[in-house]
Amino acid sequence: PMEAEAEARLLLQEAQESIEAARSYRRELEQRLRGLQQAREQIRESATLTRDVLEQHFNDLKGTLKKLLDERLMSLLQEVDAIEQESIKPLDECQKLIEHGVSTADDLLRDGESAVHGDVRQQNEKLCSFTKKALHIQLDSLPEVPSLVDVPCLSAQLDDCLLTILKNQIFSHGTVASRPPVQLEEFVEKPGGILVRWCKVDDDFIPQDYRLQYRKSTTSHFEDVYVGSETEFIVLHIDPNVDYQFRVCARGDGRQEWSPWSVPQFGRTTLVPHEWTTGLEGYSLSSRRNIALRNDSQSCGVLYSKAPTYFCGQTLTFRQVPSGQLIETVGQPDRRDSLGVCVEQQNGYDSLQRDKAVCISTNGAVFVNGKEMTNQLPAVTSGSTVTFDMEVVQLGPSSNEGGNFKLRVTISSNNREVVFDWVLDQCCGSLYFGCSFSYPGWKVLVF
């Protein structure tokens, strides 16, 4: 009986596992059906949109061509009218002269007949007057009438090769692509931003520039956020936990027109944006509180982040926007100037070069817990960029170095980096960031 009961339990367990496997299999199949349905909808929607674009484009072309042909016809007709009027005008003048001569000749004939057949007593006087009048008119002077070969004979020269050229151009105009040459590849969450990456999927396509667009909701319009040759871009000013839709296209080498858009995809970030804390007299902040400007106030001290929003595994970047320069200074650097991260806010210091902090000074020196390292980075000047990357490498009992929490820190500046271990005596899930500058003019954006 015990063996039978055990066998029954085993069979029951196997049956339950088979049922669960069948359910999982069904869920997977249903998910694939939904994927097929989405693919079918994408094909149909893109085909409908492509038809609409083609019809609209060719309707516009037909309207434009008709307008151009009408304008050309009107120009040629006006040219015919001008030539006709210019050519007829001297003929009309000649006709008036001949008609006037005919009228004069008629009058002269009547006077001559009257003189010949008139009263004998007055005949000599009339004949004398008629003869003088005839001599005055100059009956041997006739106006010249041009021959037909000397007057314009209008015609139209129409080259039939235009139709051949148009036919060849029209038949080669436009293409239909089954897929865009570039597609979105990856979305990486950033504090208050999204790193968007894309890639080329058409081996025959040689890109010159890329164009990235995004919109906050499907009801709004796409807007350009990046145009350039890079294949990734960090889109800032992103509200956390909100879906944004992205699309990308490319422009081929030596061409002016853009390729079709990639398949739009949604991206979001759950990370709140980095913000500088408000209220420190020596610094002025932007409206989003992510840009700090060292003003000309005599007050000095360390400007910290509003909250410990930097987590291990992220990249913390300092730079300046929108001028393109990353960190900009108009004043003299000071050995106490620094950018870095720390475990906690500690007021009363004029620099991050202290305990429980790692930082880089503007002369490139790296400080760990207030001690300067032998390794040094390039000086931080106008146009520099500084990034901090950290990962946990030890978490447990105290080590020989006296700490029980170790972070591997990578600081990069001007394409050079330094890597070291930062030993702390407490576990830190998140860190503050900060900066300190002694002279006005330093302007730093953090993300």
XYZ file of C-alpha atoms in Angstrom:
447
model
C 0.000 0.000 0.000
C 2.802 2.462 0.785
C 4.476 1.798 -2.535
C 1.169 2.257 -4.328
C 0.545 5.518 -2.503
C 4.049 6.766 -3.330
C 3.570 5.788 -6.952
C 0.229 7.589 -6.993
C 1.812 10.726 -5.545
C 4.584 10.525 -8.135
C 2.073 10.111 -10.920
C 0.042 13.001 -9.548
C 3.145 15.176 -9.358
C 4.114 14.269 -12.918
C 0.580 14.995 -14.076
C 0.607 18.385 -12.351
C 3.981 19.173 -13.892
C 2.626 18.180 -17.312
C -0.437 20.368 -16.745
C 1.766 23.316 -15.772
C 4.001 22.659 -18.771
C 0.930 22.567 -21.012
C -0.286 25.852 -19.522
C 3.127 27.443 -20.052
C 3.207 26.032 -23.581
C -0.232 27.481 -24.241
C 0.811 30.867 -22.876
C 3.866 30.842 -25.118
C 1.742 29.901 -28.112
C -0.770 32.652 -27.306
C 2.088 35.136 -26.975
C 3.406 34.072 -30.358
C -0.072 34.423 -31.825
C -0.190 37.962 -30.497
C 3.227 38.552 -32.032
C 1.979 37.244 -35.370
C -1.077 39.457 -35.132
C 1.109 42.489 -34.396
C 3.337 41.608 -37.338
C 0.302 41.231 -39.606
C -1.077 44.586 -38.405
C 2.282 46.244 -38.961
C 2.435 44.940 -42.533
C -1.119 46.037 -43.297
C -0.796 49.429 -41.614
C 2.548 50.157 -43.274
C 1.149 49.005 -46.644
C -1.886 51.283 -46.242
C 0.323 54.196 -45.224
C 2.665 53.528 -48.157
C -0.273 53.475 -50.584
C -1.503 56.793 -49.202
C 1.969 58.328 -49.486
C 2.395 57.094 -53.073
C -1.047 58.288 -54.159
C -0.574 61.672 -52.537
C 2.905 62.074 -54.025
C 1.871 61.182 -57.555
C -1.285 63.290 -57.325
C 0.910 66.194 -56.284
C 3.248 65.427 -59.186
C 0.362 65.342 -61.654
C -0.966 68.643 -60.364
C 2.489 70.216 -60.483
C 3.205 68.851 -63.963
C -0.142 70.117 -65.275
C 0.540 73.517 -63.786
C 4.013 73.629 -65.322
C 2.719 72.486 -68.728
C -0.068 75.074 -68.609
C 2.422 77.780 -67.710
C 4.737 76.732 -70.560
C 1.841 76.636 -73.035
C 0.729 80.096 -71.943
C 4.280 81.410 -72.344
C 4.565 80.005 -75.884
C 1.126 81.353 -76.864
C 2.097 84.782 -75.590
C 5.288 84.561 -77.650
C 3.195 83.729 -80.754
C 0.925 86.703 -80.034
C 3.903 89.024 -79.660
C 5.527 87.890 -82.925
C 2.209 88.128 -84.759
C 1.516 91.648 -83.547
C 5.071 92.816 -84.220
C 4.991 91.361 -87.757
C 1.499 92.612 -88.675
C 2.147 96.181 -87.535
C 4.325 97.313 -90.548
C 1.922 95.556 -92.937
C -0.977 97.488 -91.433
C 0.965 100.732 -91.842
C 1.770 99.836 -95.461
C -1.886 98.992 -96.067
C -2.973 102.379 -94.732
C -0.451 104.075 -97.024
C -1.705 102.148 -100.062
C -5.333 102.814 -99.207
C -4.534 106.516 -98.862
C -2.832 106.390 -102.280
C -5.877 104.698 -103.806
C -8.124 107.392 -102.361
C -5.817 110.110 -103.685
C -5.733 108.455 -107.120
C -9.540 108.267 -107.178
C -9.779 111.969 -106.375
C -7.223 112.735 -109.091
C -9.115 110.645 -111.643
C -12.317 112.490 -110.900
C -10.562 115.829 -111.250
C -8.964 114.748 -114.550
C -12.215 113.496 -116.039
C -13.924 116.677 -114.970
C -11.193 118.773 -116.595
C -11.296 116.786 -119.824
C -15.039 116.708 -120.165
C -15.824 120.104 -118.610
C -16.860 123.465 -120.012
C -14.657 124.587 -122.905
C -14.266 128.040 -121.463
C -12.908 126.697 -118.226
C -11.144 123.676 -119.702
C -7.704 125.237 -120.039
C -7.723 126.430 -116.440
C -8.892 123.037 -115.096
C -6.402 121.124 -117.207
C -3.600 123.328 -115.942
C -4.686 122.847 -112.306
C -5.077 119.076 -112.792
C -1.624 118.772 -114.327
C -0.006 120.640 -111.428
C -1.852 118.435 -108.917
C -0.793 115.261 -110.736
C 2.826 116.372 -110.736
C 2.658 117.149 -106.988
C 1.331 113.692 -106.079
C 4.270 111.899 -107.710
C 2.353 109.174 -109.515
C 5.549 107.219 -110.189
C 6.222 106.644 -106.408
C 4.746 103.348 -105.151
C 5.049 101.844 -101.608
C 7.104 98.661 -101.355
C 5.203 95.484 -100.421
C 7.366 92.675 -98.885
C 7.378 89.312 -100.573
C 6.077 86.256 -98.742
C 9.583 84.920 -98.135
C 10.474 88.121 -96.298
C 7.606 88.067 -93.797
C 7.460 85.792 -90.697
C 5.854 82.388 -91.060
C 5.197 81.135 -87.520
C 5.563 77.478 -86.511
C 6.049 75.426 -83.350
C 9.088 73.196 -82.795
C 8.191 70.406 -80.368
C 10.827 67.817 -79.527
C 9.255 64.414 -78.996
C 12.287 63.227 -77.004
C 10.832 65.058 -73.999
C 8.219 62.343 -73.736
C 10.939 59.686 -73.789
C 12.924 61.484 -71.109
C 9.836 61.953 -68.943
C 8.832 58.354 -69.482
C 12.234 57.073 -68.371
C 12.315 59.385 -65.371
C 8.766 58.548 -64.322
C 9.264 54.790 -64.663
C 12.399 54.993 -62.475
C 10.904 57.448 -59.968
C 10.243 56.106 -56.479
C 10.945 52.772 -54.838
C 9.122 50.561 -52.371
C 11.243 49.134 -49.542
C 10.156 46.115 -47.531
C 12.119 47.322 -44.497
C 14.017 50.484 -43.498
C 17.835 50.425 -43.724
C 18.224 51.305 -40.015
C 16.385 50.103 -36.923
C 16.343 50.989 -33.252
C 18.467 48.549 -31.303
C 18.533 49.369 -27.586
C 17.188 51.705 -24.910
C 19.289 52.254 -21.778
C 17.760 54.018 -18.793
C 19.525 57.139 -17.594
C 18.571 59.496 -14.757
C 16.077 61.793 -16.450
C 17.075 60.489 -19.864
C 17.269 57.540 -22.253
C 20.317 56.368 -24.182
C 19.002 55.347 -27.612
C 21.094 53.099 -29.855
C 20.381 52.126 -33.456
C 22.079 50.025 -36.111
C 22.211 49.553 -39.883
C 20.354 46.442 -41.095
C 20.897 46.874 -44.839
C 24.425 45.808 -45.803
C 24.210 47.610 -49.151
C 23.201 50.924 -47.570
C 26.041 53.377 -46.852
C 24.796 55.946 -44.302
C 26.043 59.492 -44.168
C 23.819 60.891 -41.386
C 21.194 59.616 -38.998
C 18.072 61.402 -37.808
C 16.437 60.510 -34.489
C 12.942 61.691 -33.523
C 10.773 61.179 -30.456
C 7.419 62.119 -29.036
C 5.912 61.916 -25.566
C 2.616 60.391 -26.608
C 1.102 58.956 -29.747
C -1.163 62.004 -30.060
C 1.704 64.484 -30.329
C 3.993 65.103 -33.298
C 7.461 63.619 -33.669
C 10.273 66.134 -33.291
C 13.952 65.957 -34.170
C 16.256 65.319 -31.230
C 19.467 64.366 -33.045
C 20.975 64.605 -36.540
C 24.527 63.362 -37.036
C 26.823 60.470 -37.828
C 26.774 58.726 -34.419
C 24.713 55.563 -33.801
C 23.635 56.478 -30.265
C 22.364 59.537 -28.455
C 21.273 60.366 -24.898
C 17.861 62.035 -24.958
C 17.578 64.262 -21.889
C 14.625 65.976 -20.213
C 12.705 62.684 -20.071
C 10.001 62.375 -17.436
C 10.386 59.175 -15.407
C 7.848 56.346 -15.802
C 6.403 57.844 -18.994
C 6.452 56.071 -22.358
C 8.199 57.884 -25.204
C 8.083 56.740 -28.804
C 11.232 56.839 -30.929
C 12.064 56.364 -34.605
C 15.206 56.777 -36.692
C 16.061 57.146 -40.372
C 19.241 57.666 -42.375
C 20.527 59.568 -45.372
C 22.648 57.691 -47.879
C 26.108 58.856 -48.829
C 25.882 61.708 -51.335
C 22.069 61.864 -51.242
C 19.687 64.549 -50.028
C 16.550 62.549 -49.247
C 16.054 60.589 -46.022
C 15.327 56.883 -45.921
C 12.031 55.454 -44.637
C 11.557 55.618 -40.861
C 12.349 52.638 -38.685
C 9.607 50.786 -36.853
C 8.617 53.114 -33.962
C 9.439 51.706 -30.537
C 8.656 52.786 -27.002
C 11.253 53.558 -24.363
C 11.078 54.820 -20.800
C 13.211 55.480 -17.772
C 12.342 54.740 -14.166
C 15.279 56.781 -12.867
C 14.568 60.249 -11.523
C 16.754 62.987 -13.011
C 19.858 64.201 -11.228
C 19.359 67.618 -9.655
C 21.626 70.025 -7.849
C 20.387 71.198 -4.477
C 18.992 74.718 -4.293
C 19.826 77.516 -1.908
C 23.638 77.621 -2.045
C 24.571 81.260 -2.519
C 27.606 80.700 -4.755
C 25.722 78.829 -7.514
C 22.892 79.626 -9.910
C 20.781 76.741 -11.233
C 18.812 76.159 -14.416
C 15.033 75.681 -14.355
C 15.435 71.895 -14.310
C 18.185 72.206 -11.662
C 20.539 69.977 -13.650
C 22.907 72.812 -14.674
C 24.928 74.675 -12.060
C 26.761 77.936 -12.775
C 29.358 79.270 -10.364
C 28.376 82.910 -10.001
C 30.456 85.839 -8.819
C 29.329 85.553 -5.206
C 32.141 85.518 -2.636
C 30.459 82.610 -0.868
C 32.149 79.270 -1.433
C 31.510 75.657 -0.550
C 30.513 72.334 -2.065
C 27.337 72.139 -4.129
C 25.736 68.716 -3.581
C 23.005 66.842 -5.357
C 19.471 67.204 -4.084
C 19.363 63.513 -3.146
C 21.624 60.432 -3.347
C 20.463 59.566 -6.871
C 23.668 57.978 -8.178
C 23.646 54.155 -8.015
C 26.423 51.698 -8.709
C 26.273 50.280 -12.202
C 25.322 53.642 -13.711
C 27.477 56.204 -15.485
C 27.520 59.682 -13.993
C 28.432 62.347 -16.553
C 29.256 66.006 -16.134
C 28.977 68.240 -19.185
C 27.644 71.566 -20.447
C 24.773 72.089 -22.907
C 23.624 73.381 -25.344
C 26.810 75.094 -26.581
C 28.535 71.764 -27.151
C 31.317 72.394 -24.655
C 31.226 69.985 -21.761
C 32.683 71.987 -18.911
C 33.282 75.637 -19.503
C 35.409 78.013 -17.466
C 36.152 81.707 -17.754
C 38.058 81.986 -14.491
C 41.303 80.673 -13.101
C 41.310 77.082 -11.816
C 42.062 76.382 -8.194
C 43.627 73.279 -6.646
C 40.526 72.877 -4.472
C 38.172 72.792 -7.485
C 36.691 69.312 -7.855
C 33.937 67.113 -9.296
C 32.983 63.819 -7.731
C 30.744 61.643 -5.572
C 30.456 61.176 -1.837
C 28.692 59.065 0.744
C 26.954 61.944 2.481
C 26.617 65.702 2.443
C 29.056 67.395 4.787
C 28.746 71.137 5.095
C 31.663 73.256 6.145
C 34.057 71.960 3.483
C 35.168 74.026 0.508
C 36.116 70.980 -1.574
C 35.250 67.315 -2.177
C 38.845 66.431 -1.390
C 37.830 64.912 1.943
C 36.964 61.646 3.641
C 34.166 59.459 2.191
C 34.474 61.069 -1.225
C 36.236 60.487 -4.557
C 36.794 63.318 -6.977
C 38.918 64.811 -9.720
C 40.319 68.303 -9.439
C 40.483 70.704 -12.348
C 44.231 70.067 -12.692
C 43.532 66.337 -13.224
C 44.543 65.071 -9.782
C 42.390 62.228 -8.391
C 41.548 62.180 -4.682
C 40.259 59.174 -2.708
C 39.067 59.886 0.827
C 41.072 63.118 0.754
C 44.337 61.505 -0.382
C 45.824 62.285 -3.782
C 46.589 59.324 -6.026
C 49.782 58.971 -8.006
C 47.823 58.451 -11.220
C 46.638 61.671 -12.793
C 44.204 62.531 -15.568
C 44.339 65.430 -18.062
C 43.335 68.797 -16.679
C 39.664 69.670 -16.790
C 39.303 72.639 -19.124
C 36.832 74.078 -21.577
C 35.581 71.214 -23.751
C 36.341 68.417 -21.263
C 34.019 65.637 -20.184
C 34.179 63.698 -16.929
C 32.401 60.411 -16.195
C 32.226 58.229 -13.070
C 31.460 54.486 -13.206
C 31.251 52.313 -10.080
C 30.571 48.670 -9.311
C 30.510 46.691 -6.078
C 33.468 44.283 -5.828
C 33.281 43.345 -2.153
C 30.481 43.207 0.359
C 31.021 41.255 3.572
C 33.133 41.098 6.720
C 35.989 43.482 7.332
C 39.004 43.082 5.074
C 42.665 43.610 5.786
C 42.248 47.194 4.578
C 39.835 47.888 7.392
C 36.622 48.217 5.396
C 33.778 45.880 4.607
C 32.474 47.603 1.464
C 34.580 48.069 -1.656
C 33.665 49.855 -4.870
C 35.647 49.719 -8.097
C 35.718 53.249 -9.461
C 36.513 54.327 -13.031
C 36.988 58.043 -13.693
C 37.332 59.103 -17.327
C 38.421 62.464 -18.650
C 39.457 63.446 -22.173
C 39.654 59.832 -23.429
C 41.827 58.727 -20.527
C 40.759 56.881 -17.389
C 41.961 55.759 -14.009
C 40.620 52.698 -12.150
C 40.921 52.080 -8.414
C 39.121 50.468 -5.467
C 37.351 52.700 -2.979
C 37.117 51.114 0.473
C 34.329 52.262 2.783
C 33.305 51.228 6.269
C 29.598 51.157 5.437
C 27.332 49.796 2.735
C 26.147 52.486 0.320
C 23.233 51.748 -1.958
C 23.290 55.244 -3.430
C 25.651 58.204 -3.455
C 25.558 61.985 -3.648
C 27.466 63.888 -6.303
C 28.928 67.336 -5.950
C 31.200 70.045 -7.265
C 33.182 72.947 -5.859
C 34.691 75.879 -7.757
C 36.481 78.879 -6.322
C 36.153 81.220 -9.304
C 33.028 82.251 -11.246
C 32.272 81.025 -14.760
C 32.295 77.239 -14.338
C 29.104 75.757 -15.775
C 28.306 72.072 -15.294
C 25.405 69.878 -16.393
C 24.992 66.500 -14.754
C 23.128 63.426 -15.957
